[in-house]
CSV table of C-alpha atoms in Angstrom, one decimal:
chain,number,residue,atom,x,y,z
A,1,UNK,CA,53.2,-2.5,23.9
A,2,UNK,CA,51.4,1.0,23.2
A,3,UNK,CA,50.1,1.3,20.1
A,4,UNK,CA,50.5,4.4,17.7
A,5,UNK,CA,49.1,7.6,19.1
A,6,UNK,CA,47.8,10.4,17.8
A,7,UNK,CA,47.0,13.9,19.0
A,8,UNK,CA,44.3,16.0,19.6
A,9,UNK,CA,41.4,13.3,18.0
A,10,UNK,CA,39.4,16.2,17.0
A,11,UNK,CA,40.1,19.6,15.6
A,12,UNK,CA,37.4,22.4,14.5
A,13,UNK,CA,39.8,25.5,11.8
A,14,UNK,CA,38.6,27.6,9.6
A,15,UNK,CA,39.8,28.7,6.6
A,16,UNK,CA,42.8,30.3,6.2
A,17,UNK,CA,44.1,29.2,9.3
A,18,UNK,CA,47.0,26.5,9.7
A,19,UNK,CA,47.4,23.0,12.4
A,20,UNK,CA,49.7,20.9,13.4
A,21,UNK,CA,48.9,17.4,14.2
A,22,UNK,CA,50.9,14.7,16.1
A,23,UNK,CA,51.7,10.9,15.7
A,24,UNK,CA,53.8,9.0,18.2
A,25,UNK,CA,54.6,5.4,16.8
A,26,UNK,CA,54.9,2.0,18.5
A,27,UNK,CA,58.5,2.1,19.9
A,28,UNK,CA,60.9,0.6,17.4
A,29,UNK,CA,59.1,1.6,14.7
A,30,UNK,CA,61.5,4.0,12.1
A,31,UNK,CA,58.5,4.5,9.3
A,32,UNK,CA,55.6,7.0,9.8
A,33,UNK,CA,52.8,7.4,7.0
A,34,UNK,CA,50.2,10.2,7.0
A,35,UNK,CA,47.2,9.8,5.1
A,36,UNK,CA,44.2,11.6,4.2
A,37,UNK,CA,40.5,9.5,4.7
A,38,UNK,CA,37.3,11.2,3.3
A,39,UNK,CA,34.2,9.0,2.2
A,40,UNK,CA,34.9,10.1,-1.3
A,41,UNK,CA,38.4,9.2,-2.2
A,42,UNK,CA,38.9,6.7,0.7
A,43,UNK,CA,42.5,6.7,2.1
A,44,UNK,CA,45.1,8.8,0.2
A,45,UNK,CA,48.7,8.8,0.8
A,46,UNK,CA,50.2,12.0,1.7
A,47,UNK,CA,54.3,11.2,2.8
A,48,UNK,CA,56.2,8.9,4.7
A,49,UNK,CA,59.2,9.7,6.8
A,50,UNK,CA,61.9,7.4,7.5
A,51,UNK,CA,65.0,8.3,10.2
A,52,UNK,CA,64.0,11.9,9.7
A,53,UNK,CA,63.3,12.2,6.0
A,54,UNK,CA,60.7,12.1,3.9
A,55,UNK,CA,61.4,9.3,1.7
A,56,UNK,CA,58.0,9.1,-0.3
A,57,UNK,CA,55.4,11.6,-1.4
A,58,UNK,CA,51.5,11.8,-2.4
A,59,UNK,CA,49.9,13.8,-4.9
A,60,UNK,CA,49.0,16.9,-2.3
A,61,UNK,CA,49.8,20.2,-2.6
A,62,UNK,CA,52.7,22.4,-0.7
A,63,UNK,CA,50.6,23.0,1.9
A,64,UNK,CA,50.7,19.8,3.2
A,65,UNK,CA,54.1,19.4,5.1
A,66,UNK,CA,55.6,17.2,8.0
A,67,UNK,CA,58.5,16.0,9.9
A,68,UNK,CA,60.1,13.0,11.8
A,69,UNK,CA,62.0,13.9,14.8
A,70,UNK,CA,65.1,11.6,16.3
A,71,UNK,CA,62.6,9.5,18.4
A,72,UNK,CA,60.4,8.7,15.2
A,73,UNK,CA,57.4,11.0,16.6
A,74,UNK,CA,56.0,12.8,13.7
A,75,UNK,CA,54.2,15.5,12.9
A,76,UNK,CA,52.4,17.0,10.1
A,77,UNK,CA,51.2,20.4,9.0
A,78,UNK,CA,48.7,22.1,6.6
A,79,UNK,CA,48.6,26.0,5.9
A,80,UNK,CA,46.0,27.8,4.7
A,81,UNK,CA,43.3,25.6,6.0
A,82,UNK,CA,40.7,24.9,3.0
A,83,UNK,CA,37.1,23.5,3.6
A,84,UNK,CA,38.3,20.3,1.1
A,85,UNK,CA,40.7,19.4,3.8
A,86,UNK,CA,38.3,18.7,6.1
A,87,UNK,CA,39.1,14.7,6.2
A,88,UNK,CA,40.1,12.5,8.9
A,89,UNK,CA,44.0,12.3,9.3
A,90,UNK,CA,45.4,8.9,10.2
A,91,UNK,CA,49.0,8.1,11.0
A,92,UNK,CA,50.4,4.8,10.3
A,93,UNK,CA,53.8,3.3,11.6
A,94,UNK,CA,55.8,-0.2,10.8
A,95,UNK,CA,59.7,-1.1,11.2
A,96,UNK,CA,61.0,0.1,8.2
A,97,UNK,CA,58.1,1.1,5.7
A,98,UNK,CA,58.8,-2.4,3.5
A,99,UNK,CA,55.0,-3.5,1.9
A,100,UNK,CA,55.8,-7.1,3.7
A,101,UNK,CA,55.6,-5.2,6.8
A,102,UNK,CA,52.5,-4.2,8.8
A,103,UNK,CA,51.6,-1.1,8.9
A,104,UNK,CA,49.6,0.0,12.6
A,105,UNK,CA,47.6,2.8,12.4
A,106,UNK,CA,46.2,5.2,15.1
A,107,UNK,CA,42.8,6.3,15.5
A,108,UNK,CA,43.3,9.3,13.7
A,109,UNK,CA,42.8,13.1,13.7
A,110,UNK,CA,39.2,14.3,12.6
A,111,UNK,CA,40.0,18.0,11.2
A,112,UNK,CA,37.0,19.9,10.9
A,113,UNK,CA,37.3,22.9,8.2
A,114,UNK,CA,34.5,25.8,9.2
B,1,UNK,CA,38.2,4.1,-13.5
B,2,UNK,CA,40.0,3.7,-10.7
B,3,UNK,CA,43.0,0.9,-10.2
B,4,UNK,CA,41.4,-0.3,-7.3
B,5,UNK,CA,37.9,-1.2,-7.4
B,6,UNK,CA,35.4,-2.1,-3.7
B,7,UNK,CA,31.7,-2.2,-3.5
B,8,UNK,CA,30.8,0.2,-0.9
B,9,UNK,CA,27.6,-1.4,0.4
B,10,UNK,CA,26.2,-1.3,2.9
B,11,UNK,CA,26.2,-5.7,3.0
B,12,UNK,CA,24.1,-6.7,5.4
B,13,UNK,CA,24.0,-10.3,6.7
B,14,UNK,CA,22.6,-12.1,9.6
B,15,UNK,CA,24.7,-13.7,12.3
B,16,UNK,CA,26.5,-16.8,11.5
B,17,UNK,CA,26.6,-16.2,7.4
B,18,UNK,CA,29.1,-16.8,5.6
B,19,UNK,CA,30.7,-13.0,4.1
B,20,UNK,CA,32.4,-12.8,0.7
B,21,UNK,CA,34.0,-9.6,0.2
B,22,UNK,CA,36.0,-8.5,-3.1
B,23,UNK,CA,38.1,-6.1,-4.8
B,24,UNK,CA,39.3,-5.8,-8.8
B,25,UNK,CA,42.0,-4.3,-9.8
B,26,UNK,CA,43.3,-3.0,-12.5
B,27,UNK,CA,47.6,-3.5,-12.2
B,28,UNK,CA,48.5,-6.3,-13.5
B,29,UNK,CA,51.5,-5.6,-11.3
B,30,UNK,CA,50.4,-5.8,-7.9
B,31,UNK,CA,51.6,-8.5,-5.9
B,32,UNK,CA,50.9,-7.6,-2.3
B,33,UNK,CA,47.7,-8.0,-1.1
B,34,UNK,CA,45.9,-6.9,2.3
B,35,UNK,CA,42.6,-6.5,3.9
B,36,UNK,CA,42.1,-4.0,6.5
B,37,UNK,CA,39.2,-3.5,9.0
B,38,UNK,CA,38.1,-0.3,10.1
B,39,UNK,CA,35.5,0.0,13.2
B,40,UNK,CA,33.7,3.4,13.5
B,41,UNK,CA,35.9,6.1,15.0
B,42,UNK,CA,39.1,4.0,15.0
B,43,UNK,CA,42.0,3.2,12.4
B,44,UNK,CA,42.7,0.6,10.1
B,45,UNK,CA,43.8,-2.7,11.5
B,46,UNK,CA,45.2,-5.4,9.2
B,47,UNK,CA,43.5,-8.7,9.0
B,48,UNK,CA,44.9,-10.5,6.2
B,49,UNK,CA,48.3,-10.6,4.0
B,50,UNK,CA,49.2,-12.0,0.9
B,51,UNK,CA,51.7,-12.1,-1.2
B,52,UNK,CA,51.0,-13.3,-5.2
B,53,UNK,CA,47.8,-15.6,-5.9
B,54,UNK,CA,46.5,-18.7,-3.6
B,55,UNK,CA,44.9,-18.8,-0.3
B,56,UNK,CA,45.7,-17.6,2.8
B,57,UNK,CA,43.9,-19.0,6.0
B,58,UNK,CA,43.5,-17.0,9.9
B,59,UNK,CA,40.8,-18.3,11.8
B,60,UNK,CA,37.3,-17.2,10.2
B,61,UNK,CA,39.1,-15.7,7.5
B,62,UNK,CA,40.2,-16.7,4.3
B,63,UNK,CA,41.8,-14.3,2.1
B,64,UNK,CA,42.1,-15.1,-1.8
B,65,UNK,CA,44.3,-14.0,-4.7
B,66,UNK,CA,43.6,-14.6,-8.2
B,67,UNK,CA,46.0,-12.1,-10.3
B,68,UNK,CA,44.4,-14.0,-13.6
B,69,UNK,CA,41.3,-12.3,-12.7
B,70,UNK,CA,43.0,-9.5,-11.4
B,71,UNK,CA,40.6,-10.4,-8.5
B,72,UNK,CA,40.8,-10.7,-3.8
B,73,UNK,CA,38.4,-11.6,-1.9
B,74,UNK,CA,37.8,-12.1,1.6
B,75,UNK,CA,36.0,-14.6,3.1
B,76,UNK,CA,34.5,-14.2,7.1
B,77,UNK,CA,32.7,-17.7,8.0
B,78,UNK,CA,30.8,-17.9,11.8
B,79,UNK,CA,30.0,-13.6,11.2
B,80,UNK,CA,29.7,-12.4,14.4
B,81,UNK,CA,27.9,-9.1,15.1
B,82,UNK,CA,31.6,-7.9,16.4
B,83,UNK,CA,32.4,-8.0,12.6
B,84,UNK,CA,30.4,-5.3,11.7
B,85,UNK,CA,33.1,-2.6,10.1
B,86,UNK,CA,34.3,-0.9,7.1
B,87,UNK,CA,36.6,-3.9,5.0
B,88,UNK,CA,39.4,-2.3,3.4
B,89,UNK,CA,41.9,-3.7,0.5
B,90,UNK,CA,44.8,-2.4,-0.2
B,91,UNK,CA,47.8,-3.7,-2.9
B,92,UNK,CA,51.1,-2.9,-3.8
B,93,UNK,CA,53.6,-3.7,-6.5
B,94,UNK,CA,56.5,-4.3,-4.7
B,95,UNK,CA,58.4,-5.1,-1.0
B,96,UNK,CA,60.3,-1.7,-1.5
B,97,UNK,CA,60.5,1.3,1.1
B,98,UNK,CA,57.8,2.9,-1.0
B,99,UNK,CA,54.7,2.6,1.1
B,100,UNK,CA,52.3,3.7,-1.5
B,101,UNK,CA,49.3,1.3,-1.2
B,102,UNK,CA,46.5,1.8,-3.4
B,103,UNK,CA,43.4,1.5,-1.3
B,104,UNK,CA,39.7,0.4,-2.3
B,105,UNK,CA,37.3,2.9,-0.6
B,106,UNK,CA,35.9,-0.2,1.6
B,107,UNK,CA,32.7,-2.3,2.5
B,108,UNK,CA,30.8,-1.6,5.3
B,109,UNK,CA,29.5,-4.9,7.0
B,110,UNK,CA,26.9,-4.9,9.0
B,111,UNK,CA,26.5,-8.2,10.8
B,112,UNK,CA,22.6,-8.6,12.5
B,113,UNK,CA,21.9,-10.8,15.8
């Protein structure tokens, strides 16, 4: 079974500009998490969609945005690229987003903020 | 202070030691309990699960719960050098569809032939 995938693995911006990064899930899977990993503030939450809507929401600002299409891919935006959102993105996916389920996790999207 | 509190490290043991691992928290409401492991350049992957206090056994690892303490640990017996990675714990307060761990920032093990 293919785990969760997630596209492109590395990503050089600068500021001001905006990205769009993907997450495929393991098949079956309804819930996609997106969370933010820097050294500082370890792992943060940012949202998690479930059957195409965001059912739960971090502490980040507007610009952070996303989506959960019909096959439960997601994807997830930022606008207005600051040099504090240079982080690694990691996408996490389990059956229906319950805490007694795993979540899996991809290898994640380093984004690079020049 | 943060609800979640890990010792960053590094730890650095030689092969076959046995590796004790810990997190306090803060929430007296947490009741799910994981440990995640992170190798360079790669996502979490969950090791351990828990739910309330006592023991949990998975081979080398032993994961404990004491919610008097407000205290987890995790225990890796035989290390191996393949156990070298970031140790991650994360809790929750409830089985609901709110996925909203609260992470530690992690341990990184370093395990030396």
């Amino acid at each position: 079974k293919a785990g969760v995938t997630q596209t492109p693995r590395y990503l050089i911006k600068t500021r001001g500009q905006q990205v769009t990064l993907s997450c495929s899930p393991i098949s079956g899977h309804r819930s996609v998490s997106w969370y933010q990993q820097t050294p500082g503030q370890g792992l943060q939450f940012l949202f998690e969609y479930f059957s195409e809507t965001q059912r739960n929401k971090g502490n980040f600002p507007g610009r952070f945005s996303g989506r959960q299409f019909s096959n439960s891919r997601s994807e997830m935006n930022v606008s207005t690229l600051e040099l504090g959102d240079s982080a690694l993105y990691l996408c996490a996916s389990s059956l229906e987003g319950y805490s007694n389920q795993p979540q899996h996790f991809g290898d994640g999207t380093r984004l690079s903020i020049l | 202070q943060k609800e979640v509190e890990q010792d960053p490290g590094p730890l650095s043991v030689p092969e076959g030691a046995i590796v004790s691992l810990n997190c306090t928290y803060s929430n007296s409401a947490f009741q799910y309990f994981m440990w995640y492991r992170q190798y360079s350049r790669k996502g979490p992957e969950l090791l351990m699960y828990t739910y309330s206090s006592g023991n949990k056994e998975d081979g080398r690892f032993t994961a404990q719960v004491d919610k008097s303490s407000k205290y987890i640990s995790l225990f890796i017996r035989d290390s191996q050098p393949s156990d070298s990675a970031t140790y991650l714990c994360a809790m929750s307060p409830n089985a609901g569809n709110n996925r909203k761990l609260i992470w530690g920032l992690g341990t990184s093990l370093a395990v030396n032939p």
